[in-house]
Short mmCIF file of N, CA, C and O in Angstrom, two decimals:
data_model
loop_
_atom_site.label_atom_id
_atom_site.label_comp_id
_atom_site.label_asym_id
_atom_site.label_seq_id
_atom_site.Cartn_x
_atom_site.Cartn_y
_atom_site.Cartn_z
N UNK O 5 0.84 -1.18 0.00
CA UNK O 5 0.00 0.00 0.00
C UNK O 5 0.89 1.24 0.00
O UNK O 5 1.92 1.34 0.66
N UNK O 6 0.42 2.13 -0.75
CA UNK O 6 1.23 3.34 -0.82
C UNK O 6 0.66 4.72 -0.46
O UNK O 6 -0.28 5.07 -1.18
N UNK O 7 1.07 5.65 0.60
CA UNK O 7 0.28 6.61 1.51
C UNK O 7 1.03 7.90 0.92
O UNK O 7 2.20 8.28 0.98
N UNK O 8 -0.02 8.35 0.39
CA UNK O 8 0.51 9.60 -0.40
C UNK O 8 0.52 10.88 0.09
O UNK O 8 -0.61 11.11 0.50
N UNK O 9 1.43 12.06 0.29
CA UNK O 9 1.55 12.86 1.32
C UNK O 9 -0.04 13.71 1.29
O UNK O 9 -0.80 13.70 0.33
N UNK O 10 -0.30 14.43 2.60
CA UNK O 10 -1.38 14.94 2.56
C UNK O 10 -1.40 15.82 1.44
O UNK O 10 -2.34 15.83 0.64
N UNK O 11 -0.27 16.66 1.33
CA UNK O 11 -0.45 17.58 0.19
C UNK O 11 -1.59 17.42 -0.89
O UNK O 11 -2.43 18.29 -1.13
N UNK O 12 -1.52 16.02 -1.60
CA UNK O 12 -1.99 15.81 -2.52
C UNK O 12 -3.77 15.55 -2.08
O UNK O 12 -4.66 15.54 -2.93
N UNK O 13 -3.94 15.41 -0.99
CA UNK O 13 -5.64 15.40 -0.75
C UNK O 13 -5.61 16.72 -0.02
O UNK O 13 -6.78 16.85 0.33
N UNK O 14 -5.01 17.69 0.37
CA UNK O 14 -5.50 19.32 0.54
C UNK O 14 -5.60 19.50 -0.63
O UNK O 14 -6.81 19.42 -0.79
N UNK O 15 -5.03 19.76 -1.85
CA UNK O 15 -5.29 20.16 -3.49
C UNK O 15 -6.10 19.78 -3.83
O UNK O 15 -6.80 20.52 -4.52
N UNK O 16 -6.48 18.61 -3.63
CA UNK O 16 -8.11 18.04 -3.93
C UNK O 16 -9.23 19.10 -2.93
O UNK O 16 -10.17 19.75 -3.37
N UNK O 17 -8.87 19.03 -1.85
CA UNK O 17 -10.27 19.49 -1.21
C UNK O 17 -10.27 21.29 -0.63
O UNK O 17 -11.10 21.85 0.08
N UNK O 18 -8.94 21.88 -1.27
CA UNK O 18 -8.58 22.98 -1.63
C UNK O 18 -9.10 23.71 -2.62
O UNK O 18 -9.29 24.92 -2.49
N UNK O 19 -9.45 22.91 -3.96
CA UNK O 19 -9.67 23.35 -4.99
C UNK O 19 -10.82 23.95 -5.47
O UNK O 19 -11.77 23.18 -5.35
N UNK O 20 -11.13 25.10 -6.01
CA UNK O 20 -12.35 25.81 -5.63
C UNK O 20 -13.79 25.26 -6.36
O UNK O 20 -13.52 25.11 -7.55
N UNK O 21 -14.40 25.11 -6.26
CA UNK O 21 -15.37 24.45 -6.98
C UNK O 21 -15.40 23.16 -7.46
O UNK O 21 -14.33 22.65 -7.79
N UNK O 22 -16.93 22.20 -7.65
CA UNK O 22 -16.37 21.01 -8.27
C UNK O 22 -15.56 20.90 -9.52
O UNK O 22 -14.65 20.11 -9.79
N UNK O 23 -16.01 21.74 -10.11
CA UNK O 23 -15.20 21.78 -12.10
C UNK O 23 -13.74 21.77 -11.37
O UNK O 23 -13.04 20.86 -11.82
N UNK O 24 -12.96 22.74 -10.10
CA UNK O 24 -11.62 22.59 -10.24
C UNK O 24 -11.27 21.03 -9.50
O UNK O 24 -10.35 20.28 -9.82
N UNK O 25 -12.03 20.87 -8.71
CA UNK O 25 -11.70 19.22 -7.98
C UNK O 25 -12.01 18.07 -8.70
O UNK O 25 -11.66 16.93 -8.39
N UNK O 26 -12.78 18.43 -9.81
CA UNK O 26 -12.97 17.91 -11.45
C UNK O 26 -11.61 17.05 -12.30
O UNK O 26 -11.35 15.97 -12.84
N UNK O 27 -10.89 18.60 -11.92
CA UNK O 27 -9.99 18.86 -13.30
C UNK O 27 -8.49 18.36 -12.52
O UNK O 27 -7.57 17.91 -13.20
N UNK O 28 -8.41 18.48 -11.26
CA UNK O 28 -6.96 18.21 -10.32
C UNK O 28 -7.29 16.51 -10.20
O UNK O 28 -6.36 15.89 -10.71
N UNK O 29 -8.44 15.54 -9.64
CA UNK O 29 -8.16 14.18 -9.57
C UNK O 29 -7.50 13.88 -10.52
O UNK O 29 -6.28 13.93 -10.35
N UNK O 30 -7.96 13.50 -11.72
CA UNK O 30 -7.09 12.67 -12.62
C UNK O 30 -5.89 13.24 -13.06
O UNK O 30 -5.19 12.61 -13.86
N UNK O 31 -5.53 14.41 -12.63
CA UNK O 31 -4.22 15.10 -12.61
C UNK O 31 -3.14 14.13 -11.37
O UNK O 31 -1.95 13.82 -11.47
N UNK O 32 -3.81 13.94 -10.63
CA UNK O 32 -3.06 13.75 -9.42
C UNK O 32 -2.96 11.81 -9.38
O UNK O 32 -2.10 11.06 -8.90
N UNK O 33 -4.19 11.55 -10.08
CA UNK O 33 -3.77 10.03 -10.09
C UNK O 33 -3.23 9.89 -10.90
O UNK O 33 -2.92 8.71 -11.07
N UNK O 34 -2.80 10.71 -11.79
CA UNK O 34 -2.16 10.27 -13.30
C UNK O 34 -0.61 10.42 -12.71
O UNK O 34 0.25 9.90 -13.41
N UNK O 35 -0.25 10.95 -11.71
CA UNK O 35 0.97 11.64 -10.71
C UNK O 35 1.00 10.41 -9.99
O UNK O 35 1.93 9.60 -9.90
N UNK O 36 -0.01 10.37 -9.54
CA UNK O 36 0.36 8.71 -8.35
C UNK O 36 0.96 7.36 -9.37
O UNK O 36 1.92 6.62 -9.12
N UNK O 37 -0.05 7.34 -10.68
CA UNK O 37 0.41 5.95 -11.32
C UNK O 37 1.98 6.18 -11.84
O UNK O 37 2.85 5.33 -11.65
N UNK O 38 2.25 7.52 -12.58
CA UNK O 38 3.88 7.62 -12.68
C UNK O 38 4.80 7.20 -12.25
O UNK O 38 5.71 6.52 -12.72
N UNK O 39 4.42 7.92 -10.55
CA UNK O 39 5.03 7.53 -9.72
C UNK O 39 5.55 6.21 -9.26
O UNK O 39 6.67 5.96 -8.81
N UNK O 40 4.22 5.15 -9.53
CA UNK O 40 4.62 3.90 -8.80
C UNK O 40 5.39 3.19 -10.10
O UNK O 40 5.78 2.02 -10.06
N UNK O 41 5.53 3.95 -11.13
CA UNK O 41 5.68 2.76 -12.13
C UNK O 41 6.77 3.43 -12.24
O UNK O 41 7.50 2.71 -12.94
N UNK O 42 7.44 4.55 -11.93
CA UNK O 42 8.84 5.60 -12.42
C UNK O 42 10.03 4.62 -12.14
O UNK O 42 10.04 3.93 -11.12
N UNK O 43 11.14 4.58 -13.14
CA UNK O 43 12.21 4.72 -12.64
C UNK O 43 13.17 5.15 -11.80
O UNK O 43 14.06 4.42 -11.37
N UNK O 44 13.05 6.22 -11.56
CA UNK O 44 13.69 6.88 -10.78
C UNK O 44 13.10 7.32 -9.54
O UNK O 44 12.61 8.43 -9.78
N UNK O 45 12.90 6.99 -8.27
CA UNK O 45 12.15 7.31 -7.43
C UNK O 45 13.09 8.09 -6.34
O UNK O 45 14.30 7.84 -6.27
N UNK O 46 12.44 9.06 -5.47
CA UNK O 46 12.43 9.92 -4.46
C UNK O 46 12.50 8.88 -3.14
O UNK O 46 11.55 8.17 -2.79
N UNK O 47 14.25 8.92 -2.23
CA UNK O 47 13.62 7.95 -1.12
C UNK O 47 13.15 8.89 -0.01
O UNK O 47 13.30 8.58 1.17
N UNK O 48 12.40 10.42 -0.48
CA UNK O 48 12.30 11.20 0.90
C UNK O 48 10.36 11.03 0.73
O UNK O 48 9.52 11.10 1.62
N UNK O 49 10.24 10.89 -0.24
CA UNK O 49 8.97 10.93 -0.40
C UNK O 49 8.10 10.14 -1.89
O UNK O 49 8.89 9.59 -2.66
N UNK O 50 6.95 10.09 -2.20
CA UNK O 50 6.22 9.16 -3.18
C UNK O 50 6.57 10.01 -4.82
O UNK O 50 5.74 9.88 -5.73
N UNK O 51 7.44 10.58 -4.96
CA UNK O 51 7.80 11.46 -6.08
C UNK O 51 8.65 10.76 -6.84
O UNK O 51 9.82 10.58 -6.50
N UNK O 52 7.98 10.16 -8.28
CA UNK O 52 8.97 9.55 -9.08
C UNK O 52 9.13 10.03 -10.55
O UNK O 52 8.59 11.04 -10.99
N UNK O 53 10.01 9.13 -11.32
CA UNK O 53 9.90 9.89 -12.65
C UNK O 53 10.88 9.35 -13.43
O UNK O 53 11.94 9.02 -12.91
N UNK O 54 10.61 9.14 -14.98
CA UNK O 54 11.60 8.41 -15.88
C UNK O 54 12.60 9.29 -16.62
O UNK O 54 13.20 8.99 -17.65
N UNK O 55 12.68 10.61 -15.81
CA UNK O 55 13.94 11.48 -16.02
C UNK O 55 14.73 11.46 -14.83
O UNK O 55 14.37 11.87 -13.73
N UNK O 56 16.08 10.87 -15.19
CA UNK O 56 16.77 11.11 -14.01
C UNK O 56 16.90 12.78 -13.57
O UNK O 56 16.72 13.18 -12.42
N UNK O 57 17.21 13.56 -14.61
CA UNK O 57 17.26 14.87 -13.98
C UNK O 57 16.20 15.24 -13.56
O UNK O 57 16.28 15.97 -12.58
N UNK O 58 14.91 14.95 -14.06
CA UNK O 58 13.94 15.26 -12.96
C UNK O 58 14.29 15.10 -11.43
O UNK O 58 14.05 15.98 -10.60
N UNK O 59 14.76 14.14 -11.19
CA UNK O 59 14.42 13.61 -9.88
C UNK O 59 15.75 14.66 -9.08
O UNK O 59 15.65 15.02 -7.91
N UNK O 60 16.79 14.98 -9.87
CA UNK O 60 17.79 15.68 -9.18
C UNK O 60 16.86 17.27 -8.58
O UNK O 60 16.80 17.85 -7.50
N UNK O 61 16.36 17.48 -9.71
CA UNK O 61 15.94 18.75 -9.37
C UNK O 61 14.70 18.88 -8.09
O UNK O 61 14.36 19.78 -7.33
N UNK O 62 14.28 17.52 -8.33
CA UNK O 62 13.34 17.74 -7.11
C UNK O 62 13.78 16.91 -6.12
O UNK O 62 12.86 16.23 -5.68
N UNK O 63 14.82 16.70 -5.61
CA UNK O 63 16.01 16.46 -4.57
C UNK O 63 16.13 17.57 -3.82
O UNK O 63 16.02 17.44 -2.60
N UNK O 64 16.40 19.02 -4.46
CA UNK O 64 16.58 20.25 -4.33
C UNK O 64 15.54 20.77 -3.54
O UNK O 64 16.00 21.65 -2.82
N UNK O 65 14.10 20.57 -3.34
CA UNK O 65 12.98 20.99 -2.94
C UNK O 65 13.16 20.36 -1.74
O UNK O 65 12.65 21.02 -0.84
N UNK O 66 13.82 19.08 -1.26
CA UNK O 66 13.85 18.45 0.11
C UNK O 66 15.27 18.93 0.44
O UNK O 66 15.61 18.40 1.50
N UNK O 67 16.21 19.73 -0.04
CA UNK O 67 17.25 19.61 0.65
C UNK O 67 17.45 21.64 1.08
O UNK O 67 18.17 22.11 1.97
N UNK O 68 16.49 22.49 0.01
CA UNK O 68 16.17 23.80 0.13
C UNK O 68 17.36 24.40 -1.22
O UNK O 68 17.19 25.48 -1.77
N UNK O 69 18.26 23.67 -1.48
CA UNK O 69 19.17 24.38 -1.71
C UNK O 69 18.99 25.26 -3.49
O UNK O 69 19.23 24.71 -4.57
N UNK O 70 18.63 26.42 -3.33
CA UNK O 70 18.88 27.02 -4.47
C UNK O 70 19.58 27.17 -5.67
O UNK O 70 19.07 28.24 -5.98
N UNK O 71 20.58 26.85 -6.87
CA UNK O 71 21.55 26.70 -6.96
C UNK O 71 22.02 27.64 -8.28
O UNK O 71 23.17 27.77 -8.71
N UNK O 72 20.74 28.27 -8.80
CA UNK O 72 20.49 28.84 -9.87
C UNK O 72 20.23 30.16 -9.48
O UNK O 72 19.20 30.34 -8.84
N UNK O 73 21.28 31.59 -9.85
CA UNK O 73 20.54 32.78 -9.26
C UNK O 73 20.48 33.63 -10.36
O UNK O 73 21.15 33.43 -11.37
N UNK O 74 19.70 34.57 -10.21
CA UNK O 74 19.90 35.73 -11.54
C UNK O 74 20.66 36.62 -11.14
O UNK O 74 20.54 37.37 -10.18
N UNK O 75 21.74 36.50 -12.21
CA UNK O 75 22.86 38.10 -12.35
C UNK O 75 22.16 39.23 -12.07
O UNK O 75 22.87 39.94 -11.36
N UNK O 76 21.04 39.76 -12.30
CA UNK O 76 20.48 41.05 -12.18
C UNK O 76 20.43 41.19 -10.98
O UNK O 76 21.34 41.86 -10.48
N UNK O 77 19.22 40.55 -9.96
CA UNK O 77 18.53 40.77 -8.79
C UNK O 77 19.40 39.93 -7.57
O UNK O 77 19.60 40.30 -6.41
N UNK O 78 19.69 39.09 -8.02
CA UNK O 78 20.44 37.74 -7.30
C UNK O 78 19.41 36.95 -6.53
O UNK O 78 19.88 36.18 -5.70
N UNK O 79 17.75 37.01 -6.69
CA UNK O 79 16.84 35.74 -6.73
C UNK O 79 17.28 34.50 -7.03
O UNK O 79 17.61 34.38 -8.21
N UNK O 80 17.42 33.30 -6.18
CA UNK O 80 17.52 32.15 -6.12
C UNK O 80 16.11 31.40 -6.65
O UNK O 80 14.91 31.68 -6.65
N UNK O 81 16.94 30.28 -7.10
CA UNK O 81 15.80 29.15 -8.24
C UNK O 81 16.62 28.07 -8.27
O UNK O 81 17.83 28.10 -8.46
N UNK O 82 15.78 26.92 -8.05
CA UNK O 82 15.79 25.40 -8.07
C UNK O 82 16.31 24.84 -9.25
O UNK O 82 17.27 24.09 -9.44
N UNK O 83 15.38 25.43 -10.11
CA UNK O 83 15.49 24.77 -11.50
C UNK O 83 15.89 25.87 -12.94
O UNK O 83 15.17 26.86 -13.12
N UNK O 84 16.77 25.67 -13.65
CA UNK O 84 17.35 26.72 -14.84
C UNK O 84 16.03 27.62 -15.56
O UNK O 84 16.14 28.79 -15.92
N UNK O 85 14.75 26.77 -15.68
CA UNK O 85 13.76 26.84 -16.42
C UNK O 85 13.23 28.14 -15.70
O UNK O 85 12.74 29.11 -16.26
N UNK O 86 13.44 27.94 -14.31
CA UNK O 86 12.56 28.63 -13.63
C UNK O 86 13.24 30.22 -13.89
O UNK O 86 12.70 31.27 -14.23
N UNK O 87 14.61 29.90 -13.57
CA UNK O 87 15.12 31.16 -13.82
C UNK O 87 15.31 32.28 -15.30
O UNK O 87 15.36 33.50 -15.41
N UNK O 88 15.35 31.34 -16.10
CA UNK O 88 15.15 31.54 -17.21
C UNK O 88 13.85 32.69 -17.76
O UNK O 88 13.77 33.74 -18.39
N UNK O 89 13.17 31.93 -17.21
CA UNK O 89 11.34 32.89 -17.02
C UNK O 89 11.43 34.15 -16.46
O UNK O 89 11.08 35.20 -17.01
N UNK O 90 12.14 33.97 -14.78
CA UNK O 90 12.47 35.35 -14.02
C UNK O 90 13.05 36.10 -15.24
O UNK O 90 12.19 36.68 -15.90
N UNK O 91 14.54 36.23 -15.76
CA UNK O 91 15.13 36.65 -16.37
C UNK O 91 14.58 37.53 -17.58
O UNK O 91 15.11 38.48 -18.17
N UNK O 92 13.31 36.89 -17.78
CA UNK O 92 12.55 37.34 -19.40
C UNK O 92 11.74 38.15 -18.69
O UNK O 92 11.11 38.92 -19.41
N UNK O 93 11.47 38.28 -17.20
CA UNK O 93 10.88 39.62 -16.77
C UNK O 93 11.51 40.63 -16.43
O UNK O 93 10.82 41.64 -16.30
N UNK O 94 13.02 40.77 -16.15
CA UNK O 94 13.81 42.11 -16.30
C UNK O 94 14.10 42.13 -17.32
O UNK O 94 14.76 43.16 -17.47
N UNK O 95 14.01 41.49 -18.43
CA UNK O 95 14.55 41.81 -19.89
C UNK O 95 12.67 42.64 -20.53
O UNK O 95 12.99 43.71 -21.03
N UNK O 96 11.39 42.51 -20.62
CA UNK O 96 10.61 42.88 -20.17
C UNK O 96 10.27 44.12 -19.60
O UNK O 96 10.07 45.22 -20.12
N UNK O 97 10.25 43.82 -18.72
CA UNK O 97 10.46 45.49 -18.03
C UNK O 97 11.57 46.70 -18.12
O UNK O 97 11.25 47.88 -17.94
N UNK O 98 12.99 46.25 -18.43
CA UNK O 98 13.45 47.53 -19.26
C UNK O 98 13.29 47.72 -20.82
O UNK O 98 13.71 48.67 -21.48
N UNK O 99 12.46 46.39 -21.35
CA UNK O 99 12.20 47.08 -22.78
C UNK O 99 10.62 48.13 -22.87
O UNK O 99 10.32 48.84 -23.83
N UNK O 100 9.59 47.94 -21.27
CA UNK O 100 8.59 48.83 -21.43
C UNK O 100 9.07 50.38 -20.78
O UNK O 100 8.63 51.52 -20.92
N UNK O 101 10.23 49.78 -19.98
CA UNK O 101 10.95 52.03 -19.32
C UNK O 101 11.29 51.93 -20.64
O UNK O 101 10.41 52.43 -21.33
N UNK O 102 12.35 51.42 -21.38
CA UNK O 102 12.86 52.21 -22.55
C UNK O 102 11.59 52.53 -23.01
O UNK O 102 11.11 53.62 -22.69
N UNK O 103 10.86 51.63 -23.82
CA UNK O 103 9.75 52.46 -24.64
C UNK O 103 9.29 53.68 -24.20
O UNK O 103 9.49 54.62 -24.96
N UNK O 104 8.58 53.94 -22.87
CA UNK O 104 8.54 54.67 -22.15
C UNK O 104 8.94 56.61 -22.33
O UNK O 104 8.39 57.68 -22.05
N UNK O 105 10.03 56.22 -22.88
CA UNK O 105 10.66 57.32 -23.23
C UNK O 105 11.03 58.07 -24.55
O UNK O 105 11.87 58.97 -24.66
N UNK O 106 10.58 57.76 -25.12
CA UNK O 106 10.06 57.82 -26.61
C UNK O 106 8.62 58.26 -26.62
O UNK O 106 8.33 59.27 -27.26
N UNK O 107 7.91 57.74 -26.11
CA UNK O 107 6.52 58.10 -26.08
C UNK O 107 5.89 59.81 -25.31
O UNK O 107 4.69 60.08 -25.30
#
């Protein structure tokens, strides 16, 4: 038997309306069956996955450690992707001051 952290039944009974507690179950069992069938499994918790780098990066979420920061602000991030995104919002926002000034 496999006891899946509460997290995953607060998101269920978190979720606002039936349409969203609708739309998160088979999200979340489709997460549980992965899981049991993944290669690569999590020994801190039920989190698995047939990317090994997946599983590094969410290693990172149990251990806190940040490892990714942005040159601009120096905001810490888990994952490259994540930072990547931050990054396209100071690139973003000084292309709307420049415009800004023209106008």
């Amino acid at each position: 038997m496999i006891i899946y952290p509460l997290t995953l039944i607060e998101a269920i009974m978190t979720a606002k309306g039936v349409q969203s507690r609708q739309k998160i179950i088979p999200f979340i069992l489709q997460s549980m069956e992965s899981s049991i069938s993944a290669k690569y499994k999590c020994n801190m918790c039920s989190y698995g996955t047939n990317v090994s780098t997946n599983l590094k990066y969410h290693m990172l979420t149990h251990t806190g450690e940040k490892p990714f920061s942005c040159e601009i602000c120096g905001k810490k991030f888990r994952h490259p992707t994540t930072l990547r995104k931050h990054v396209a919002v100071h690139a973003s926002l000084s292309e709307s001051a420049f415009e800004g000034l023209f106008q």
